[in-house]
Amino acid sequence: MKIEIVETAPIEGQMPGTSGLRKKTRVFMEPKYLENFIQATFDAIGGGEGKTFVVGGDGRYFNTDAIQVIIKMAAGNGAAAVIVGQNGILSTPAASHLIRLNKADGGFILSASHNPGGIDEDFGVKYNAANGGPAPEGLTAKVFEATTSISHYKTIAADNVDLSRIGTTSHGGMSVQVVDPVSDYQNLMESLFDFGAIRALFADGFTMRFDAMHAVTGPYGSTILEDILGAPAGTVTNGIPLEDFGKGHPDPNPIWAKELMDLMMSDDAPDIGAASDGDGDRNMIVGRGVYVTPSDSLAILAANAHLAPAYADGLSGIARSMPTSAASDRVAAKLGIDAYETPTGWKFFGNLLDAGKVTICGEESAGTGSSHVREKDGLWAVLLWLNILAVRKQSVSEIVEDHWKTYGRDYYSRYDFEAVATDKANDMMQNLRGKFSQLAGQTFAGLTVTTADEFSYLDPVDGSVSDNQGLRIAFEGGGRAVFRLSGTGTQGATVRLYLEQYSGLNGDTNQDTQAALQSVRSAAFEISDMKAIIGRIEPDVIT
Ligand code: G1P
Ligand code: ZN
């Protein structure tokens, strides 16, 4: 088939953020917008010649259109093969697994994660490398560089591929393999966990509600939880992926998964509630009457992972993103293994996982995962919880309380201030930065600052340095406040304020979270002058 070389010119703003390039869907639909970014990616990886790529997405509006464009461009760039999920569906962790399983050279994941979908909402493209993980910063910088000097892209003139039919066809000399999105992932989960024990748990009357939020985990949840593990039909709700996620916000947290939260706090609550996000990499865990913060969930999973077959020999280390609470560090200390603190974004875990330095990683933003893939994995976290519950034969709240009794509790909450004017958000950060050299020893809202610094990460594997990764202020008595600007927002700036207060060993672990964080919060507002500079201290979302 004839390769077409189409002329184009650079389009501004194609800079990948925390997790790929995210823009309004209509921006992606503009002529040549997607094509430019995809060609820049091929150019940045040294071309597509003879390579194999995995392609799939979370099913949001424009997913299959984008996939058809990418398939043709892969053929135009000389790729040998493309592996694509049936109907264009692949959860992010399943895509990561397929890249590794098939030893592909990389993959394109189409998703804006937990951001709403639809023609007036968000779309995104992320390139993952041969290890199955998000492109590291060095590569995303090259992609951006290529977008600024692009002059043409390569494609072929061909019909669309029938994405509904499983099987392999040839497309412009390139093989296109349409695969079942669930089956390889299901096999992987079965190899990690004691499915027999979890099956026995459900057979014993254990109850669950898994909210797929009309997003990609519907088919994965229904097959694995209901068909394979025997959870009763109806355990998975909102299980059909919709292009607009039912007009919802597919972000598994107490705000956006309110229906599930309400159920879990009611008398009719099942034994466990869980939810996953648009592309299936995030998770929320709720016990009957108890919400488990992602930071606590990471620590609890790490402390109990040895109860699942895949982790029976123990963990090599635990990594968390800097704004995530210190709860998992306490587990690492007790287990006598290394704890790593990385910048926000899963891409920073890749090197540590590849080098075998860590087995489990997590972020406060509802992301947990392990060395089984190179992405966070929502359903994996849910299955590990189920495996632990099946072995310990205790309730979620008993396990959580036992954890706090052993390690103390890290009270934790994140405040998001959305659509802040970008210049004001930058002013606030700059003003705060300017104060840092003077802060230690000063007292705010009764709390004395011990250290204040801007987080910079030295990757212990490849020696790369990532600067400007968040402003952190630590207080005497185990409190901490962190300020960062989001790298995934699509409108103005989103300021994130992360608050944390350690109870101390044998401290009070039964306080209300917001009450326990009151002093740290007041001190953070005072030090940052938020009210004066961005004009607000009322967050849009508290998680
Ligand atoms: C957010 C989360 C971060 C996560 C990312 C992708 O990024 O905070 O932990 O890795 O989404 O899911 P942010 O918008 O804060 O840059
Ligand atoms: Zn996601």
Coordinates of C-alpha atoms and ligand atoms in Angstrom, one line a residue:
M1 CA 0.0 0.0 0.0
K2 CA 1.2 3.4 -0.9
I3 CA 2.6 5.6 2.0
E4 CA 1.2 9.1 2.0
I5 CA 3.4 11.9 3.2
V6 CA 1.2 14.7 4.3
E7 CA 2.5 18.2 4.9
T8 CA 1.8 19.8 8.2
A9 CA 3.2 22.6 10.5
P10 CA 3.9 22.7 14.2
I11 CA 0.9 23.2 16.5
E12 CA 1.5 25.0 19.8
G13 CA 1.1 23.5 23.2
Q14 CA 1.6 19.8 22.5
M15 CA 3.6 19.4 25.8
P16 CA 2.8 16.1 27.6
G17 CA 1.9 16.6 31.3
T18 CA 1.9 14.3 34.3
S19 CA 0.3 11.6 32.2
G20 CA 0.5 12.2 28.4
L21 CA -1.1 14.9 26.3
R22 CA -4.5 15.9 27.6
K23 CA -6.7 18.5 25.9
K24 CA -10.3 19.2 25.2
T25 CA -11.7 16.6 22.8
R26 CA -12.5 19.2 20.2
V27 CA -8.9 20.3 20.3
F28 CA -7.8 16.7 19.5
M29 CA -10.4 16.7 16.7
E30 CA -8.9 19.7 15.0
P31 CA -7.2 18.9 11.6
K32 CA -3.8 17.3 12.0
Y33 CA -3.7 17.8 15.8
L34 CA -3.6 14.1 16.7
E35 CA -1.6 13.3 13.6
N36 CA 1.1 15.8 14.5
F37 CA 1.4 14.4 18.0
I38 CA 1.5 10.8 16.9
Q39 CA 4.1 11.5 14.2
A40 CA 6.2 13.5 16.8
T41 CA 6.1 10.4 19.0
F42 CA 7.2 8.1 16.1
D43 CA 10.0 10.6 15.3
A44 CA 11.1 10.8 19.0
I45 CA 11.4 7.0 19.3
G46 CA 13.6 6.8 16.2
G47 CA 10.7 5.8 13.8
G48 CA 8.2 3.0 13.6
E49 CA 10.0 0.8 11.1
G50 CA 9.6 -2.9 11.9
K51 CA 8.1 -2.2 15.3
T52 CA 5.1 -3.6 17.2
F53 CA 2.7 -1.3 19.0
V54 CA -0.2 -1.9 21.3
V55 CA -3.2 0.5 20.9
G56 CA -6.3 0.9 22.9
G57 CA -8.2 3.2 25.1
D58 CA -10.9 3.7 27.7
G59 CA -13.8 3.9 25.3
R60 CA -14.4 7.7 25.7
Y61 CA -15.7 9.8 22.8
F62 CA -13.3 9.9 19.8
N63 CA -11.5 6.7 21.0
T64 CA -12.1 4.6 18.0
D65 CA -11.6 7.5 15.5
A66 CA -8.2 8.1 17.1
I67 CA -7.3 4.4 17.0
Q68 CA -8.0 4.3 13.2
V69 CA -5.8 7.3 12.7
I70 CA -3.0 5.7 14.7
I71 CA -3.3 2.3 13.0
K72 CA -2.9 4.0 9.6
M73 CA 0.0 6.1 10.8
A74 CA 1.7 3.1 12.2
A75 CA 1.5 1.4 8.8
G76 CA 2.7 4.7 7.2
N77 CA 5.7 4.7 9.5
G78 CA 6.5 1.1 8.5
A79 CA 5.4 -0.7 11.7
A80 CA 5.3 -4.5 11.5
A81 CA 2.3 -5.0 13.8
V82 CA -0.4 -3.4 15.8
I83 CA -2.2 -5.2 18.6
V84 CA -5.5 -3.5 19.5
G85 CA -8.2 -4.2 22.0
Q86 CA -11.6 -5.3 20.6
N87 CA -13.8 -2.3 19.9
G88 CA -10.8 -0.2 20.9
I89 CA -11.1 -1.1 24.5
L90 CA -8.0 -1.6 26.7
S91 CA -7.7 -0.5 30.3
T92 CA -4.4 1.2 31.0
P93 CA -3.0 -1.7 33.1
A94 CA -4.2 -4.2 30.5
A95 CA -2.4 -2.2 27.8
S96 CA 0.8 -2.2 29.9
H97 CA 0.5 -5.9 30.3
L98 CA 0.0 -6.5 26.6
I99 CA 3.1 -4.5 25.7
R100 CA 5.2 -6.7 28.1
L101 CA 3.5 -10.0 27.2
N102 CA 4.0 -9.5 23.5
K103 CA 7.4 -7.8 23.9
A104 CA 6.0 -4.9 21.9
D105 CA 8.1 -1.8 21.3
G106 CA 5.6 0.5 22.9
G107 CA 1.9 1.4 22.9
F108 CA -0.5 4.3 22.6
I109 CA -3.1 4.6 25.3
L110 CA -6.0 6.8 24.6
S111 CA -7.5 8.2 27.7
A112 CA -7.8 11.3 29.9
S113 CA -8.0 9.0 32.8
H114 CA -10.5 10.3 35.4
N115 CA -11.4 13.4 33.5
P116 CA -15.0 13.5 32.0
G117 CA -15.4 12.3 28.4
G118 CA -17.5 13.5 25.5
I119 CA -17.1 16.0 22.6
D120 CA -17.1 18.9 25.0
E121 CA -15.0 17.2 27.7
D122 CA -11.5 15.7 27.7
F123 CA -9.3 13.4 25.6
G124 CA -5.8 12.3 25.9
V125 CA -3.0 10.3 24.4
K126 CA -0.1 8.6 26.3
Y127 CA 2.8 6.8 24.9
N128 CA 4.2 3.8 26.9
A129 CA 7.6 2.4 26.2
A130 CA 8.7 -1.2 25.8
N131 CA 8.8 -1.8 29.6
G132 CA 5.0 -1.2 29.5
G133 CA 5.4 2.1 31.5
P134 CA 4.6 5.7 30.7
A135 CA 7.3 7.4 28.6
P136 CA 9.9 8.8 31.0
E137 CA 10.5 12.6 31.1
G138 CA 13.5 12.4 28.7
L139 CA 11.3 10.9 26.0
T140 CA 8.3 13.1 26.6
A141 CA 10.7 16.1 26.2
K142 CA 11.8 14.7 22.9
V143 CA 8.2 14.2 21.7
F144 CA 7.5 17.8 22.6
E145 CA 10.6 19.0 20.8
A146 CA 9.5 17.0 17.7
T147 CA 6.1 18.7 17.7
T148 CA 7.8 22.1 17.5
S149 CA 9.6 21.3 14.2
I150 CA 7.3 18.9 12.5
S151 CA 6.8 19.4 8.7
H152 CA 5.0 16.2 7.6
Y153 CA 3.4 13.0 8.8
K154 CA 3.2 9.6 7.3
T155 CA 0.0 7.5 6.8
I156 CA -1.7 5.3 4.3
A157 CA -4.9 5.6 2.4
A158 CA -6.9 2.6 3.5
D159 CA -10.3 1.5 4.9
N160 CA -10.8 1.5 8.6
V161 CA -10.0 -1.7 10.5
D162 CA -13.0 -3.7 11.8
L163 CA -12.3 -3.4 15.5
S164 CA -15.3 -5.5 16.5
R165 CA -13.8 -8.7 15.1
I166 CA -11.2 -10.6 17.0
G167 CA -8.4 -12.0 14.8
T168 CA -5.5 -10.9 12.7
T169 CA -5.6 -9.1 9.3
S170 CA -3.1 -7.4 7.1
H171 CA -3.4 -3.7 6.7
G172 CA -1.1 -1.9 4.3
G173 CA 1.5 -4.7 4.8
M174 CA 1.2 -4.4 8.6
S175 CA -0.5 -7.0 10.7
V176 CA -3.4 -5.8 12.9
Q177 CA -4.3 -8.2 15.7
V178 CA -7.6 -7.4 17.4
V179 CA -7.6 -9.1 20.8
D180 CA -10.0 -9.7 23.6
P181 CA -9.2 -6.9 26.1
V182 CA -9.8 -9.0 29.2
S183 CA -8.4 -12.5 28.8
D184 CA -4.7 -11.9 29.0
Y185 CA -5.2 -9.5 31.9
Q186 CA -7.4 -12.0 33.6
N187 CA -4.7 -14.7 33.3
L188 CA -2.2 -12.3 34.9
M189 CA -4.5 -11.7 37.9
E190 CA -5.0 -15.4 38.3
S191 CA -1.3 -15.9 38.4
L192 CA -0.9 -13.4 41.2
F193 CA -3.7 -14.1 43.6
D194 CA -5.3 -17.0 45.4
F195 CA -8.5 -17.1 43.3
G196 CA -9.5 -20.3 45.2
A197 CA -9.5 -18.4 48.5
I198 CA -11.4 -15.5 47.1
R199 CA -14.0 -17.8 45.4
A200 CA -14.5 -19.5 48.8
L201 CA -14.9 -16.0 50.4
F202 CA -17.8 -15.2 48.0
A203 CA -19.2 -18.7 48.3
D204 CA -19.4 -18.0 52.1
G205 CA -21.7 -15.0 51.6
F206 CA -19.1 -12.2 51.4
T207 CA -20.7 -9.2 49.7
M208 CA -19.3 -6.5 47.5
R209 CA -20.2 -3.6 45.3
F210 CA -17.8 -2.6 42.5
D211 CA -18.6 0.6 40.7
A212 CA -17.1 0.7 37.2
M213 CA -18.4 4.3 36.8
H214 CA -19.5 3.5 33.2
A215 CA -15.9 3.3 32.3
V216 CA -13.4 0.8 31.1
T217 CA -13.3 -1.6 34.1
G218 CA -16.9 -2.8 33.5
P219 CA -15.9 -5.8 31.3
Y220 CA -12.9 -6.6 33.4
G221 CA -14.9 -6.4 36.7
S222 CA -17.8 -8.4 35.4
T223 CA -15.6 -11.2 34.0
I224 CA -13.2 -11.5 36.9
L225 CA -15.4 -10.7 39.9
E226 CA -18.7 -12.2 38.8
D227 CA -17.9 -14.9 36.2
I228 CA -14.6 -16.2 37.6
L229 CA -14.7 -15.5 41.3
G230 CA -18.4 -16.1 41.7
A231 CA -19.5 -12.8 43.2
P232 CA -23.3 -12.5 42.7
A233 CA -24.6 -10.9 39.5
G234 CA -25.1 -7.2 40.2
T235 CA -21.9 -6.9 42.2
V236 CA -20.5 -4.8 39.4
T237 CA -22.6 -1.7 38.7
N238 CA -22.3 0.9 35.9
G239 CA -20.5 -1.9 34.1
I240 CA -21.0 -0.9 30.4
P241 CA -18.3 1.6 29.1
L242 CA -20.0 4.7 27.7
E243 CA -18.5 7.4 25.5
D244 CA -19.4 10.0 28.1
F245 CA -19.2 7.8 31.2
G246 CA -22.9 8.5 31.7
K247 CA -22.0 12.2 32.0
G248 CA -20.3 11.4 35.2
H249 CA -16.8 12.2 36.4
P250 CA -15.1 8.7 36.4
D251 CA -12.9 9.5 39.4
P252 CA -13.1 6.9 42.2
N253 CA -13.1 9.2 45.3
P254 CA -15.7 10.0 47.9
I255 CA -16.9 13.0 45.9
W256 CA -17.4 11.5 42.5
A257 CA -18.3 8.0 43.6
K258 CA -20.9 9.4 46.0
E259 CA -23.6 6.8 45.4
L260 CA -21.1 4.0 46.4
M261 CA -20.0 6.0 49.4
D262 CA -23.6 6.6 50.6
L263 CA -24.3 2.9 50.3
M264 CA -21.1 2.0 52.2
M265 CA -22.1 4.3 55.0
S266 CA -25.6 2.9 55.2
D267 CA -27.1 -0.1 57.0
D268 CA -27.3 -1.9 53.7
A269 CA -23.6 -1.7 53.1
P270 CA -21.9 -4.8 51.6
D271 CA -18.6 -6.1 53.1
I272 CA -16.5 -4.1 50.7
G273 CA -17.1 -1.3 48.2
A274 CA -14.6 -0.5 45.4
A275 CA -14.5 1.7 42.3
S276 CA -12.1 2.4 39.4
D277 CA -11.6 5.3 37.1
G278 CA -12.0 6.0 33.4
D279 CA -9.1 4.0 32.2
G280 CA -8.9 1.5 35.1
D281 CA -5.7 2.4 36.8
R282 CA -7.1 4.1 39.9
N283 CA -9.0 2.5 42.8
M284 CA -11.1 3.4 45.8
I285 CA -11.6 1.0 48.7
V286 CA -14.3 1.4 51.2
G287 CA -15.2 -0.9 54.1
R288 CA -18.6 -1.0 55.8
G289 CA -18.7 2.5 57.4
V290 CA -15.0 3.2 56.7
Y291 CA -13.3 4.9 53.8
V292 CA -9.7 3.8 53.3
T293 CA -7.5 6.7 52.2
P294 CA -5.3 5.7 49.2
S295 CA -2.2 6.4 51.3
D296 CA -3.4 4.1 54.0
S297 CA -4.5 1.5 51.4
L298 CA -1.0 1.5 50.0
A299 CA 0.5 0.9 53.4
I300 CA -2.0 -1.8 54.3
L301 CA -1.5 -3.6 51.0
A302 CA 2.3 -3.5 51.5
A303 CA 2.1 -4.8 55.1
N304 CA -0.2 -7.7 54.0
A305 CA 1.0 -8.4 50.5
H306 CA 2.8 -11.6 51.6
L307 CA -0.6 -13.2 52.1
A308 CA -1.1 -13.3 48.3
P309 CA 0.9 -16.0 46.4
A310 CA 2.8 -13.5 44.1
Y311 CA 4.2 -11.6 47.0
A312 CA 4.7 -14.5 49.5
D313 CA 8.5 -14.1 49.4
G314 CA 8.2 -10.5 50.5
L315 CA 8.7 -7.1 48.9
S316 CA 12.0 -5.7 47.6
G317 CA 11.0 -2.1 48.5
I318 CA 8.1 0.3 48.5
A319 CA 7.8 3.6 46.5
R320 CA 5.3 6.4 47.0
S321 CA 5.0 9.8 45.3
M322 CA 6.1 12.7 47.5
P323 CA 2.7 14.1 48.3
T324 CA 1.5 10.6 49.5
S325 CA 1.5 10.2 53.2
A326 CA 4.3 8.6 55.1
A327 CA 2.2 5.6 56.2
S328 CA 3.9 3.3 53.7
D329 CA 7.4 4.4 54.9
R330 CA 6.5 3.1 58.3
V331 CA 5.7 -0.3 56.8
A332 CA 8.9 -0.3 54.9
A333 CA 10.9 0.5 58.1
K334 CA 9.2 -2.3 60.0
L335 CA 9.8 -4.8 57.1
G336 CA 13.4 -3.6 56.9
I337 CA 13.1 -2.7 53.2
D338 CA 13.9 0.5 51.3
A339 CA 11.3 3.2 50.9
Y340 CA 11.5 5.6 47.9
E341 CA 9.9 9.0 47.5
T342 CA 9.3 10.1 43.9
P343 CA 7.7 13.0 42.1
T344 CA 4.0 12.8 41.2
G345 CA 3.2 10.6 38.2
W346 CA 3.5 6.9 37.6
K347 CA 6.4 7.3 35.1
F348 CA 8.8 7.9 38.0
F349 CA 8.2 4.4 39.4
G350 CA 9.3 2.7 36.1
N351 CA 13.0 2.7 36.7
L352 CA 12.7 1.5 40.3
L353 CA 10.4 -1.4 39.2
D354 CA 12.6 -2.3 36.2
A355 CA 15.7 -2.3 38.5
G356 CA 13.9 -4.6 41.0
K357 CA 14.3 -2.0 43.8
V358 CA 10.6 -1.9 44.6
T359 CA 7.7 -4.3 44.3
I360 CA 4.8 -2.1 45.3
C361 CA 4.1 1.6 44.5
G362 CA 1.4 4.1 45.2
E363 CA 0.1 7.6 45.0
E364 CA -2.3 9.5 47.2
S365 CA -4.5 10.0 44.1
A366 CA -5.9 6.5 44.3
G367 CA -3.2 4.8 42.4
T368 CA -1.6 1.6 43.6
G369 CA 0.3 -1.1 41.7
S370 CA 3.1 -3.5 41.6
S371 CA 5.9 -4.9 39.5
H372 CA 3.3 -7.1 37.6
V373 CA 2.8 -4.2 35.1
R374 CA 4.3 -0.7 34.7
E375 CA 1.1 1.2 35.4
K376 CA -1.0 1.6 38.5
D377 CA -3.8 -1.0 38.4
G378 CA -7.2 -0.4 39.9
L379 CA -8.6 -4.0 39.8
W380 CA -5.3 -5.4 41.0
A381 CA -5.6 -3.3 44.2
V382 CA -9.2 -4.6 44.7
L383 CA -8.1 -8.2 44.1
L384 CA -5.2 -7.9 46.6
W385 CA -7.6 -6.5 49.2
L386 CA -10.0 -9.5 48.5
N387 CA -7.1 -11.9 48.8
I388 CA -6.1 -10.3 52.2
L389 CA -9.6 -10.4 53.4
A390 CA -10.0 -14.0 52.4
V391 CA -6.9 -15.0 54.4
R392 CA -7.3 -12.8 57.4
K393 CA -11.0 -13.4 57.8
Q394 CA -11.5 -10.0 59.3
S395 CA -13.5 -7.0 58.1
V396 CA -12.0 -4.0 56.3
S397 CA -12.4 -1.8 59.3
E398 CA -10.8 -4.4 61.6
I399 CA -7.8 -4.5 59.3
V400 CA -7.6 -0.7 59.1
E401 CA -7.8 -0.3 62.9
D402 CA -5.3 -3.0 63.5
H403 CA -3.0 -1.2 61.1
W404 CA -3.3 2.1 62.9
K405 CA -2.7 0.4 66.2
T406 CA 0.5 -1.1 64.9
Y407 CA 1.9 1.9 63.1
G408 CA -0.1 5.0 64.2
R409 CA -2.3 6.9 61.9
D410 CA -1.4 9.4 59.2
Y411 CA -4.4 11.7 58.9
Y412 CA -4.5 12.8 55.3
S413 CA -6.5 15.0 53.0
R414 CA -6.0 16.8 49.6
Y415 CA -7.6 20.1 48.7
D416 CA -8.0 20.9 45.0
F417 CA -8.5 24.5 43.8
E418 CA -9.5 24.3 40.2
A419 CA -9.5 26.7 37.3
V420 CA -7.3 29.2 39.1
A421 CA -5.9 31.9 36.9
T422 CA -2.5 30.6 35.8
D423 CA -0.6 33.8 36.6
K424 CA -2.1 33.9 40.1
A425 CA -1.3 30.3 40.9
N426 CA 2.3 30.9 39.7
D427 CA 2.5 34.1 41.9
M428 CA 1.4 32.1 44.9
M429 CA 4.0 29.4 44.3
Q430 CA 6.7 32.0 43.7
N431 CA 5.8 34.0 46.8
L432 CA 5.9 30.8 48.9
R433 CA 9.2 29.7 47.4
G434 CA 10.6 33.1 48.2
K435 CA 9.8 32.6 51.9
F436 CA 11.4 29.2 52.3
S437 CA 14.9 30.2 53.5
Q438 CA 13.3 32.0 56.4
L439 CA 10.6 29.6 57.5
A440 CA 12.4 27.0 59.7
G441 CA 11.8 27.8 63.3
Q442 CA 8.9 30.1 62.7
T443 CA 5.5 29.3 64.2
F444 CA 2.1 29.4 62.4
A445 CA -1.2 28.4 63.9
G446 CA 0.7 27.0 66.8
L447 CA 2.9 24.8 64.6
T448 CA 6.7 25.3 64.3
V449 CA 8.2 24.7 60.9
T450 CA 11.1 22.3 60.9
T451 CA 11.9 22.3 57.2
A452 CA 10.7 23.9 54.0
D453 CA 12.0 23.0 50.6
E454 CA 11.1 22.4 46.9
F455 CA 11.2 18.7 46.1
S456 CA 13.8 17.7 43.5
Y457 CA 14.2 14.0 42.6
L458 CA 17.5 12.3 41.7
D459 CA 16.5 9.0 40.0
P460 CA 18.8 6.4 41.7
V461 CA 18.7 4.2 38.6
D462 CA 19.5 6.5 35.7
G463 CA 20.8 9.6 37.6
S464 CA 18.3 11.9 36.0
V465 CA 17.1 14.9 38.0
S466 CA 13.6 16.3 38.1
D467 CA 13.3 19.7 39.7
N468 CA 10.2 21.8 40.8
Q469 CA 8.2 18.8 42.0
G470 CA 6.3 20.5 44.8
L471 CA 6.8 22.8 47.8
R472 CA 6.8 21.0 51.1
I473 CA 6.7 22.3 54.6
A474 CA 7.2 20.0 57.6
F475 CA 6.1 20.9 61.1
E476 CA 7.2 19.8 64.5
G477 CA 4.9 17.0 65.7
G478 CA 4.5 15.2 62.4
G479 CA 2.5 17.6 60.4
R480 CA 3.2 18.4 56.7
A481 CA 1.7 20.6 54.0
V482 CA 2.6 20.3 50.3
F483 CA 1.7 22.7 47.5
R484 CA 1.8 21.7 43.8
L485 CA 0.3 22.7 40.6
S486 CA -1.5 19.9 38.7
G487 CA 0.0 18.6 35.5
T488 CA -3.2 17.1 34.2
G489 CA -5.7 19.9 34.3
T490 CA -7.1 21.2 31.0
Q491 CA -8.3 24.6 32.2
G492 CA -6.2 27.3 33.9
A493 CA -4.2 26.0 36.9
T494 CA -5.3 23.5 39.5
V495 CA -3.6 24.1 42.9
R496 CA -3.3 21.0 45.0
L497 CA -2.7 21.4 48.8
Y498 CA -1.9 18.1 50.5
L499 CA -2.3 18.0 54.3
E500 CA -1.0 15.4 56.7
Q501 CA -0.7 14.9 60.4
Y502 CA 0.7 11.8 62.1
S503 CA -1.0 10.7 65.3
G504 CA 2.2 9.3 66.7
L505 CA 2.5 5.7 67.9
N506 CA -0.2 5.0 70.5
G507 CA -1.8 8.4 69.6
D508 CA -5.5 9.0 69.1
T509 CA -6.5 7.3 65.8
N510 CA -10.2 8.0 66.1
Q511 CA -10.4 11.7 65.3
D512 CA -12.3 13.2 62.4
T513 CA -9.8 13.7 59.6
Q514 CA -10.5 17.4 59.0
A515 CA -10.4 18.1 62.7
A516 CA -7.1 16.3 63.0
L517 CA -5.7 18.5 60.2
Q518 CA -7.0 21.8 61.4
S519 CA -3.7 23.2 62.6
V520 CA -1.7 22.1 59.5
R521 CA -4.4 23.6 57.3
S522 CA -4.4 27.0 59.1
A523 CA -0.7 27.1 59.0
A524 CA -0.6 26.3 55.3
F525 CA -3.2 29.0 54.5
E526 CA -1.2 31.5 56.5
I527 CA 2.2 30.8 55.1
S528 CA 1.0 30.7 51.5
D529 CA -1.2 33.9 51.6
M530 CA -3.6 31.9 49.4
K531 CA -6.5 34.0 50.2
A532 CA -4.8 37.3 49.2
I533 CA -3.1 35.9 46.1
I534 CA -5.5 33.5 44.5
G535 CA -8.5 34.9 46.3
R536 CA -9.8 31.7 47.9
I537 CA -9.3 29.1 50.6
E538 CA -12.4 27.1 49.8
P539 CA -11.4 24.1 47.7
D540 CA -13.6 22.7 44.9
V541 CA -12.8 19.1 45.9
I542 CA -11.6 17.7 49.2
T543 CA -10.5 14.1 49.1
Ligands
G1P1 C1 -2.8 13.6 39.0 C2 -2.4 12.9 40.3 C3 -1.2 12.1 40.1 C4 -1.5 11.0 39.0 C5 -2.0 11.7 37.7 C6 -2.4 10.7 36.7 O1 -1.8 14.4 38.5 O2 -2.2 13.9 41.3 O3 -0.9 11.4 41.3 O4 -0.3 10.3 38.7 O5 -3.1 12.6 38.0 O6 -3.4 9.9 37.1 P1 -1.7 16.0 38.7 O7 -3.0 16.5 38.1 O8 -1.7 16.2 40.2 O9 -0.5 16.4 38.0
ZN2 ZN -6.6 6.8 35.3

